[in-house]
Amino acid sequence: MLGEDSTPHPQERSRREQSEDPEFLQLLDPSGQRVARPELDRWLADVDGEGGARVLAGLYEDMVVIRRIDMEATALQRQGELALWPPLLGQEAAQIGSGRALRQDDFVFSSYRENGVAYCRGVNLNEILRVWRGNASSGWDPFEINMATPQIIIGAQTLHSVGYAMGIQFDGADSVALAYFGDGATSEGDVSESMVFAASYQAPVLFFCQNNHWAISEPVTLQTHITLAERAGGFGIPHVRVDGNDVLAVLAATREALDRARQGGGPSFIEAVTYRMGPHTTADDPTRYRDANELEDWAAKDPILRLEKHLESRGLLTQELRERVAAKSDEVAGVVRNGVITMPEPEAMDVFKHVYATPNSWLSRQEDHYRRYLAQFEHHGASAAGHVSGGQH
Amino acid sequence: MATMTFARAINAGLRKAMENDPKVVLMGEDIGTLGGVFRITDGLQKDFGQHRVLDTPLAEAGIIGTAIGLSYRGYRPVCEIQFDGFIYPAFDQIVSQVAKLHYRTQGLVKVPLTIRVPFGGGIGSPEHHSESPEAYFTHTSGLRVISVSNPQDAYTMIQQAIACDDPVLYFEPKRRYHDKGEVDEGLDLSAAPSMESARVLTQGSDVTLVAYGPLVKTALDVAVAAGDEGISVEVIDLRSLSPVDYPVVEASVRKTGRLVIAHEAGQNGGLGAEIAASLTERCFNYLEHAPVRVTGFDIPYPYSKLEMHHLPDLDRILDGVDRAMDRPNSLSSLDGADD
Ligand SMILES: Cc1ncc(C[n+]2csc(CCOP(=O)(O)OP(=O)(O)O)c2C)c(N)n1
Ligand SMILES: [Mg+2]
């Protein structure tokens, strides 16, 4: 195993990353001050210009609302209404900053944690939690919001996004495919293969890696010895490392990468350095593997806090804005909760549905046999069929 | 009707599918400029262009994974896996994505993907070039698995596979690539038998012999040789391995009362086991002998000097027919207690 004394603790490393890395892009410093970065500022003309107050208020609202959705889902899980939930707490800037940079005709392939991105895509809120209640294997119609069903196999979706991007190329369109994945995912072979394909074909795809420092219990230092962004360099893919808790840096970097792809400049890679403030999922206990101090450090870099400081410094964090955002959060949380509690239960025979798109003789027979099996309980009652319980129904 | 090789028939079928549907794209290693290591895609890149026939990087998961993305975008990719033994790097994408996306998305996402796999032995190759991995895939729900045994089916069924809205693994018996046969290129696909159907090749009354892919030709030879000894063999070309066309096999077994299944793949957990079990369930009372399997051994595919010992051939299948017929055979001395 890795020698304890020779390997820097992830906490050490993350400090070093931010203080010493000249490539680490920040447009809002921890005190909320707007830092000038000429190469990126041109992507924030709307934020810095006349209508800036409105844009910033929108980003702020989104971040607060998705945090509230996330909290509500965690609460629903604790109350036994959901089987599991993977919180995004702490990653709001990374998800809203990138999600809000997208065009409607772009197409997102994500993992399970990108519910903030799904929110930006306009998902029906009732559909986010279907999977986590165990009522279906997917929530929304991918073609309605141009976002694929979230992927649980780590890294697999990166290849799907590149294939989709190849299709965009064949069609002569100027939309972009996005791959969202985590720091842990970068070690999967699929992710490397996807960068090979993307680079070779110069496909219009954006690899958006949220480095939240943890893959369940494994620190990012176990996945890589260099920054994750540098990895992309090895494939010849333009890459940038941004402060993932700075919504403006994420927004600007994403806009730049999308524009490059639209102009025929091929793939880009963004490493958004952020932090998973919650457990991996509601089934996880992070106290077994990480220091409370580390969480405290990152709590000070909370992305919503950062934006609030900025809004304050510009005199934009008005009582009216706070109240409006709070009201919206309450409303959304209510919709989510109600949606979960009133969610229709699936039917027993749904278990056979959609295995194939075309009729299949083998499966039809199994289905038919199971239908008969269930029917005997309806007609005769459980005991008449010779069983005590009537199965698990 | 035209006489053409098996390989040419697949090529012609691919060409036809590409002409009929601009969304059909071919992907694979060496399939473009070279035309494939077996020349199955010969000339197609030249005629359809680099966007329709893609030479891909050497990454099987990458080929299948990007093909899935293309499906999301409305394309109908046809992927070539260069050799059977090189499909495993793509196993995860096939089993966890290709097979399950339609189910996962309640039918919203279709994966009309065709995966062509040259398979089977008998060509004197080193390791990894002669395997029969079909059972891994017949065990996976959500996939259709077919295998072709003659040029006409090769031509027709590649088009049916491509037109199908479900993912299809299309297993091509590479040692038969140079066999010739008559192909009706004008055949109306909608009039052709469904790719889910098995085909009775010879009528027989004593024993049913089920084979697919490379061993169909051998099975036909068996029928002739057994006929010389007065045994009437009904040969069935399975064509579809998942699902198996059980009604056709069952009707035959009800008639003959005896069943022999032959495949190159190993026996343990193989397709023969599934067919034997299913037929026993379906028509136990009609069986006059336990189903007999004649298969490759449960060994890694051997080096080529020994492959003829591994592959079921005419004599080994005849021996199996003798067992099913209760005639003297290699295991007779075991007095029925043959395991
Ligand atoms: C192929 C595969 N291996 C293992 C897992 C189990 N698993 C689920 S999430 C996870 C950690 C992923 O970490 P990361 O990519 O950093 O994403 P994050 O959870 O931090 O968003 C693991 C190992 C899986 N889902 N898929
Ligand atoms: Mg992570």
mmCIF file of N, CA, C and O in Angstrom, chain A residues 184-253:
data_model
loop_
_atom_site.group_PDB
_atom_site.id
_atom_site.type_symbol
_atom_site.label_atom_id
_atom_site.label_comp_id
_atom_site.label_asym_id
_atom_site.label_seq_id
_atom_site.Cartn_x
_atom_site.Cartn_y
_atom_site.Cartn_z
ATOM 1 N N GLY A 184 -12.967 9.772 -9.328
ATOM 2 C CA GLY A 184 -12.706 8.336 -9.320
ATOM 3 C C GLY A 184 -12.852 7.749 -10.713
ATOM 4 O O GLY A 184 -12.075 6.879 -11.125
ATOM 5 N N ALA A 185 -13.819 8.244 -11.447
ATOM 6 C CA ALA A 185 -14.095 7.717 -12.786
ATOM 7 C C ALA A 185 -12.898 7.839 -13.724
ATOM 8 O O ALA A 185 -12.738 7.037 -14.646
ATOM 9 N N THR A 186 -12.045 8.817 -13.468
ATOM 10 C CA THR A 186 -10.941 9.045 -14.409
ATOM 11 C C THR A 186 -10.001 7.845 -14.488
ATOM 12 O O THR A 186 -9.225 7.733 -15.426
ATOM 13 N N SER A 187 -10.073 6.965 -13.477
ATOM 14 C CA SER A 187 -9.199 5.782 -13.528
ATOM 15 C C SER A 187 -9.780 4.672 -14.390
ATOM 16 O O SER A 187 -9.074 3.716 -14.721
ATOM 17 N N GLU A 188 -11.054 4.761 -14.707
ATOM 18 C CA GLU A 188 -11.689 3.706 -15.500
ATOM 19 C C GLU A 188 -11.180 3.749 -16.949
ATOM 20 O O GLU A 188 -11.016 4.826 -17.529
ATOM 21 N N GLY A 189 -11.005 2.557 -17.508
ATOM 22 C CA GLY A 189 -10.544 2.470 -18.883
ATOM 23 C C GLY A 189 -11.454 3.185 -19.869
ATOM 24 O O GLY A 189 -10.990 3.795 -20.834
ATOM 25 N N ASP A 190 -12.757 3.132 -19.624
ATOM 26 C CA ASP A 190 -13.698 3.773 -20.544
ATOM 27 C C ASP A 190 -13.391 5.259 -20.711
ATOM 28 O O ASP A 190 -13.571 5.819 -21.794
ATOM 29 N N VAL A 191 -12.981 5.898 -19.616
ATOM 30 C CA VAL A 191 -12.733 7.337 -19.686
ATOM 31 C C VAL A 191 -11.507 7.610 -20.563
ATOM 32 O O VAL A 191 -11.514 8.514 -21.406
ATOM 33 N N SER A 192 -10.485 6.809 -20.403
ATOM 34 C CA SER A 192 -9.318 6.970 -21.272
ATOM 35 C C SER A 192 -9.679 6.690 -22.724
ATOM 36 O O SER A 192 -9.297 7.427 -23.633
ATOM 37 N N GLU A 193 -10.433 5.620 -22.935
ATOM 38 C CA GLU A 193 -10.813 5.288 -24.314
ATOM 39 C C GLU A 193 -11.658 6.414 -24.917
ATOM 40 O O GLU A 193 -11.527 6.740 -26.098
ATOM 41 N N SER A 194 -12.507 6.999 -24.099
ATOM 42 C CA SER A 194 -13.357 8.063 -24.639
ATOM 43 C C SER A 194 -12.504 9.261 -25.056
ATOM 44 O O SER A 194 -12.797 9.920 -26.055
ATOM 45 N N MET A 195 -11.435 9.525 -24.315
ATOM 46 C CA MET A 195 -10.578 10.652 -24.707
ATOM 47 C C MET A 195 -9.776 10.326 -25.972
ATOM 48 O O MET A 195 -9.513 11.203 -26.791
ATOM 49 N N VAL A 196 -9.420 9.054 -26.130
ATOM 50 C CA VAL A 196 -8.740 8.645 -27.371
ATOM 51 C C VAL A 196 -9.660 8.893 -28.576
ATOM 52 O O VAL A 196 -9.261 9.518 -29.573
ATOM 53 N N PHE A 197 -10.882 8.407 -28.455
ATOM 54 C CA PHE A 197 -11.823 8.566 -29.571
ATOM 55 C C PHE A 197 -12.096 10.052 -29.838
ATOM 56 O O PHE A 197 -12.114 10.498 -30.977
ATOM 57 N N ALA A 198 -12.325 10.792 -28.756
ATOM 58 C CA ALA A 198 -12.674 12.212 -28.919
ATOM 59 C C ALA A 198 -11.542 12.970 -29.596
ATOM 60 O O ALA A 198 -11.772 13.800 -30.483
ATOM 61 N N ALA A 199 -10.320 12.673 -29.191
ATOM 62 C CA ALA A 199 -9.177 13.385 -29.770
ATOM 63 C C ALA A 199 -8.965 12.976 -31.222
ATOM 64 O O ALA A 199 -8.754 13.814 -32.102
ATOM 65 N N SER A 200 -9.052 11.667 -31.488
ATOM 66 C CA SER A 200 -8.794 11.205 -32.855
ATOM 67 C C SER A 200 -9.804 11.762 -33.848
ATOM 68 O O SER A 200 -9.450 12.146 -34.952
ATOM 69 N N TYR A 201 -11.075 11.778 -33.434
ATOM 70 C CA TYR A 201 -12.105 12.261 -34.350
ATOM 71 C C TYR A 201 -12.374 13.758 -34.181
ATOM 72 O O TYR A 201 -13.217 14.323 -34.877
ATOM 73 N N GLN A 202 -11.700 14.381 -33.188
ATOM 74 C CA GLN A 202 -11.977 15.796 -32.875
ATOM 75 C C GLN A 202 -13.484 16.020 -32.693
ATOM 76 O O GLN A 202 -14.087 16.938 -33.268
ATOM 77 N N ALA A 203 -14.057 15.163 -31.875
ATOM 78 C CA ALA A 203 -15.505 15.204 -31.657
ATOM 79 C C ALA A 203 -15.881 16.379 -30.748
ATOM 80 O O ALA A 203 -15.136 16.723 -29.842
ATOM 81 N N PRO A 204 -17.061 16.985 -31.004
ATOM 82 C CA PRO A 204 -17.512 18.116 -30.188
ATOM 83 C C PRO A 204 -18.061 17.654 -28.839
ATOM 84 O O PRO A 204 -19.260 17.527 -28.660
ATOM 85 N N VAL A 205 -17.159 17.381 -27.929
ATOM 86 C CA VAL A 205 -17.565 16.864 -26.622
ATOM 87 C C VAL A 205 -16.817 17.625 -25.539
ATOM 88 O O VAL A 205 -15.665 18.033 -25.728
ATOM 89 N N LEU A 206 -17.495 17.840 -24.429
ATOM 90 C CA LEU A 206 -16.847 18.458 -23.272
ATOM 91 C C LEU A 206 -16.817 17.448 -22.136
ATOM 92 O O LEU A 206 -17.865 16.958 -21.692
ATOM 93 N N PHE A 207 -15.618 17.112 -21.697
ATOM 94 C CA PHE A 207 -15.447 16.250 -20.531
ATOM 95 C C PHE A 207 -15.472 17.145 -19.303
ATOM 96 O O PHE A 207 -14.567 17.970 -19.122
ATOM 97 N N PHE A 208 -16.507 16.998 -18.498
ATOM 98 C CA PHE A 208 -16.622 17.848 -17.311
ATOM 99 C C PHE A 208 -16.437 16.977 -16.076
ATOM 100 O O PHE A 208 -17.330 16.216 -15.690
ATOM 101 N N CYS A 209 -15.252 17.074 -15.499
ATOM 102 C CA CYS A 209 -14.910 16.232 -14.355
ATOM 103 C C CYS A 209 -15.082 17.013 -13.066
ATOM 104 O O CYS A 209 -14.424 18.025 -12.855
ATOM 105 N N GLN A 210 -15.981 16.537 -12.224
ATOM 106 C CA GLN A 210 -16.094 17.153 -10.894
ATOM 107 C C GLN A 210 -15.173 16.404 -9.950
ATOM 108 O O GLN A 210 -15.465 15.297 -9.518
ATOM 109 N N ASN A 211 -14.064 17.042 -9.663
ATOM 110 C CA ASN A 211 -13.149 16.463 -8.689
ATOM 111 C C ASN A 211 -13.639 16.882 -7.314
ATOM 112 O O ASN A 211 -13.318 17.959 -6.828
ATOM 113 N N ASN A 212 -14.444 16.012 -6.715
ATOM 114 C CA ASN A 212 -14.967 16.328 -5.375
ATOM 115 C C ASN A 212 -14.100 15.693 -4.296
ATOM 116 O O ASN A 212 -14.501 15.536 -3.159
ATOM 117 N N HIS A 213 -12.911 15.301 -4.692
ATOM 118 C CA HIS A 213 -11.871 14.782 -3.802
ATOM 119 C C HIS A 213 -12.078 13.376 -3.276
ATOM 120 O O HIS A 213 -11.150 12.797 -2.725
ATOM 121 N N TRP A 214 -13.243 12.804 -3.493
ATOM 122 C CA TRP A 214 -13.475 11.472 -2.957
ATOM 123 C C TRP A 214 -14.242 10.595 -3.939
ATOM 124 O O TRP A 214 -15.123 11.071 -4.651
ATOM 125 N N ALA A 215 -13.859 9.333 -3.952
ATOM 126 C CA ALA A 215 -14.628 8.299 -4.644
ATOM 127 C C ALA A 215 -14.996 7.308 -3.543
ATOM 128 O O ALA A 215 -14.155 6.509 -3.122
ATOM 129 N N ILE A 216 -16.184 7.404 -3.050
ATOM 130 C CA ILE A 216 -16.579 6.773 -1.783
ATOM 131 C C ILE A 216 -15.485 7.101 -0.752
ATOM 132 O O ILE A 216 -15.360 8.270 -0.367
ATOM 133 N N SER A 217 -14.665 6.112 -0.369
ATOM 134 C CA SER A 217 -13.673 6.367 0.689
ATOM 135 C C SER A 217 -12.282 6.662 0.144
ATOM 136 O O SER A 217 -11.345 6.868 0.904
ATOM 137 N N GLU A 218 -12.139 6.636 -1.166
ATOM 138 C CA GLU A 218 -10.798 6.776 -1.732
ATOM 139 C C GLU A 218 -10.515 8.220 -2.132
ATOM 140 O O GLU A 218 -11.254 8.812 -2.918
ATOM 141 N N PRO A 219 -9.404 8.756 -1.619
ATOM 142 C CA PRO A 219 -9.052 10.131 -1.969
ATOM 143 C C PRO A 219 -8.560 10.215 -3.407
ATOM 144 O O PRO A 219 -8.062 9.235 -3.967
ATOM 145 N N VAL A 220 -8.683 11.363 -3.984
ATOM 146 C CA VAL A 220 -8.287 11.544 -5.381
ATOM 147 C C VAL A 220 -6.808 11.227 -5.588
ATOM 148 O O VAL A 220 -6.388 10.809 -6.670
ATOM 149 N N THR A 221 -6.012 11.356 -4.547
ATOM 150 C CA THR A 221 -4.576 11.059 -4.687
ATOM 151 C C THR A 221 -4.331 9.593 -5.007
ATOM 152 O O THR A 221 -3.267 9.232 -5.489
ATOM 153 N N LEU A 222 -5.317 8.757 -4.740
ATOM 154 C CA LEU A 222 -5.159 7.348 -5.084
ATOM 155 C C LEU A 222 -5.456 7.104 -6.565
ATOM 156 O O LEU A 222 -5.044 6.104 -7.140
ATOM 157 N N GLN A 223 -6.159 8.026 -7.175
ATOM 158 C CA GLN A 223 -6.517 7.876 -8.590
ATOM 159 C C GLN A 223 -5.450 8.474 -9.505
ATOM 160 O O GLN A 223 -5.335 8.090 -10.659
ATOM 161 N N THR A 224 -4.738 9.459 -9.007
ATOM 162 C CA THR A 224 -3.849 10.170 -9.917
ATOM 163 C C THR A 224 -2.671 10.788 -9.194
ATOM 164 O O THR A 224 -2.773 11.154 -8.030
ATOM 165 N N HIS A 225 -1.575 10.881 -9.910
ATOM 166 C CA HIS A 225 -0.376 11.474 -9.344
ATOM 167 C C HIS A 225 -0.149 12.878 -9.897
ATOM 168 O O HIS A 225 0.721 13.590 -9.444
ATOM 169 N N ILE A 226 -0.910 13.222 -10.894
ATOM 170 C CA ILE A 226 -0.848 14.585 -11.441
ATOM 171 C C ILE A 226 -2.265 15.141 -11.369
ATOM 172 O O ILE A 226 -3.181 14.438 -10.963
ATOM 173 N N THR A 227 -2.453 16.376 -11.758
ATOM 174 C CA THR A 227 -3.829 16.875 -11.714
ATOM 175 C C THR A 227 -4.636 16.133 -12.780
ATOM 176 O O THR A 227 -4.087 15.671 -13.788
ATOM 177 N N LEU A 228 -5.937 16.041 -12.546
ATOM 178 C CA LEU A 228 -6.779 15.314 -13.508
ATOM 179 C C LEU A 228 -6.815 16.043 -14.843
ATOM 180 O O LEU A 228 -6.880 15.418 -15.902
ATOM 181 N N ALA A 229 -6.750 17.359 -14.794
ATOM 182 C CA ALA A 229 -6.752 18.128 -16.040
ATOM 183 C C ALA A 229 -5.528 17.779 -16.892
ATOM 184 O O ALA A 229 -5.632 17.638 -18.114
ATOM 185 N N GLU A 230 -4.394 17.605 -16.230
ATOM 186 C CA GLU A 230 -3.179 17.274 -16.980
ATOM 187 C C GLU A 230 -3.316 15.970 -17.751
ATOM 188 O O GLU A 230 -2.695 15.788 -18.793
ATOM 189 N N ARG A 231 -4.096 15.056 -17.198
ATOM 190 C CA ARG A 231 -4.343 13.794 -17.896
ATOM 191 C C ARG A 231 -4.789 14.057 -19.330
ATOM 192 O O ARG A 231 -4.338 13.417 -20.264
ATOM 193 N N ALA A 232 -5.744 14.974 -19.456
ATOM 194 C CA ALA A 232 -6.316 15.242 -20.777
ATOM 195 C C ALA A 232 -5.231 15.717 -21.739
ATOM 196 O O ALA A 232 -5.279 15.420 -22.939
ATOM 197 N N GLY A 233 -4.251 16.437 -21.184
ATOM 198 C CA GLY A 233 -3.145 16.917 -22.016
ATOM 199 C C GLY A 233 -2.445 15.781 -22.735
ATOM 200 O O GLY A 233 -2.019 15.920 -23.882
ATOM 201 N N GLY A 234 -2.341 14.641 -22.065
ATOM 202 C CA GLY A 234 -1.684 13.489 -22.678
ATOM 203 C C GLY A 234 -2.412 12.990 -23.911
ATOM 204 O O GLY A 234 -1.834 12.338 -24.774
ATOM 205 N N PHE A 235 -3.703 13.293 -23.980
ATOM 206 C CA PHE A 235 -4.489 12.880 -25.146
ATOM 207 C C PHE A 235 -4.543 13.994 -26.195
ATOM 208 O O PHE A 235 -5.181 13.834 -27.233
ATOM 209 N N GLY A 236 -3.912 15.108 -25.876
ATOM 210 C CA GLY A 236 -3.966 16.227 -26.806
ATOM 211 C C GLY A 236 -5.272 16.990 -26.719
ATOM 212 O O GLY A 236 -5.715 17.603 -27.698
ATOM 213 N N ILE A 237 -5.898 16.948 -25.562
ATOM 214 C CA ILE A 237 -7.189 17.625 -25.389
ATOM 215 C C ILE A 237 -6.990 18.888 -24.550
ATOM 216 O O ILE A 237 -6.433 18.821 -23.448
ATOM 217 N N PRO A 238 -7.418 20.056 -25.057
ATOM 218 C CA PRO A 238 -7.304 21.293 -24.281
ATOM 219 C C PRO A 238 -7.990 21.116 -22.925
ATOM 220 O O PRO A 238 -9.081 20.550 -22.855
ATOM 221 N N HIS A 239 -7.344 21.591 -21.891
ATOM 222 C CA HIS A 239 -7.867 21.315 -20.554
ATOM 223 C C HIS A 239 -7.655 22.505 -19.647
ATOM 224 O O HIS A 239 -6.751 23.313 -19.847
ATOM 225 N N VAL A 240 -8.514 22.581 -18.642
ATOM 226 C CA VAL A 240 -8.393 23.673 -17.698
ATOM 227 C C VAL A 240 -8.870 23.188 -16.337
ATOM 228 O O VAL A 240 -9.711 22.296 -16.238
ATOM 229 N N ARG A 241 -8.247 23.765 -15.321
ATOM 230 C CA ARG A 241 -8.583 23.423 -13.952
ATOM 231 C C ARG A 241 -9.245 24.645 -13.345
ATOM 232 O O ARG A 241 -8.635 25.715 -13.299
ATOM 233 N N VAL A 242 -10.471 24.512 -12.926
ATOM 234 C CA VAL A 242 -11.146 25.685 -12.377
ATOM 235 C C VAL A 242 -11.556 25.431 -10.938
ATOM 236 O O VAL A 242 -11.701 24.283 -10.520
ATOM 237 N N ASP A 243 -11.725 26.523 -10.237
ATOM 238 C CA ASP A 243 -12.291 26.433 -8.895
ATOM 239 C C ASP A 243 -13.759 26.048 -9.061
ATOM 240 O O ASP A 243 -14.582 26.855 -9.495
ATOM 241 N N GLY A 244 -14.055 24.836 -8.712
ATOM 242 C CA GLY A 244 -15.405 24.323 -8.915
ATOM 243 C C GLY A 244 -16.409 24.872 -7.922
ATOM 244 O O GLY A 244 -17.605 24.604 -8.041
ATOM 245 N N ASN A 245 -15.932 25.635 -6.948
ATOM 246 C CA ASN A 245 -16.868 26.272 -6.021
ATOM 247 C C ASN A 245 -17.105 27.731 -6.385
ATOM 248 O O ASN A 245 -17.735 28.471 -5.636
ATOM 249 N N ASP A 246 -16.581 28.102 -7.519
ATOM 250 C CA ASP A 246 -16.727 29.468 -8.028
ATOM 251 C C ASP A 246 -17.615 29.393 -9.267
ATOM 252 O O ASP A 246 -17.177 28.988 -10.349
ATOM 253 N N VAL A 247 -18.864 29.754 -9.098
ATOM 254 C CA VAL A 247 -19.826 29.531 -10.180
ATOM 255 C C VAL A 247 -19.463 30.325 -11.429
ATOM 256 O O VAL A 247 -19.706 29.872 -12.560
ATOM 257 N N LEU A 248 -18.819 31.480 -11.239
ATOM 258 C CA LEU A 248 -18.466 32.285 -12.419
ATOM 259 C C LEU A 248 -17.309 31.662 -13.197
ATOM 260 O O LEU A 248 -17.295 31.676 -14.430
ATOM 261 N N ALA A 249 -16.341 31.119 -12.487
ATOM 262 C CA ALA A 249 -15.219 30.460 -13.171
ATOM 263 C C ALA A 249 -15.725 29.256 -13.958
ATOM 264 O O ALA A 249 -15.321 29.020 -15.104
ATOM 265 N N VAL A 250 -16.630 28.506 -13.338
ATOM 266 C CA VAL A 250 -17.168 27.321 -14.017
ATOM 267 C C VAL A 250 -17.971 27.744 -15.253
ATOM 268 O O VAL A 250 -17.811 27.174 -16.336
ATOM 269 N N LEU A 251 -18.795 28.758 -15.075
ATOM 270 C CA LEU A 251 -19.619 29.242 -16.188
ATOM 271 C C LEU A 251 -18.729 29.689 -17.348
ATOM 272 O O LEU A 251 -18.948 29.299 -18.507
ATOM 273 N N ALA A 252 -17.707 30.480 -17.043
ATOM 274 C CA ALA A 252 -16.839 31.011 -18.094
ATOM 275 C C ALA A 252 -16.066 29.893 -18.794
ATOM 276 O O ALA A 252 -16.002 29.838 -20.025
ATOM 277 N N ALA A 253 -15.505 28.992 -18.007
ATOM 278 C CA ALA A 253 -14.708 27.907 -18.603
ATOM 279 C C ALA A 253 -15.587 27.013 -19.470
ATOM 280 O O ALA A 253 -15.174 26.559 -20.543
#
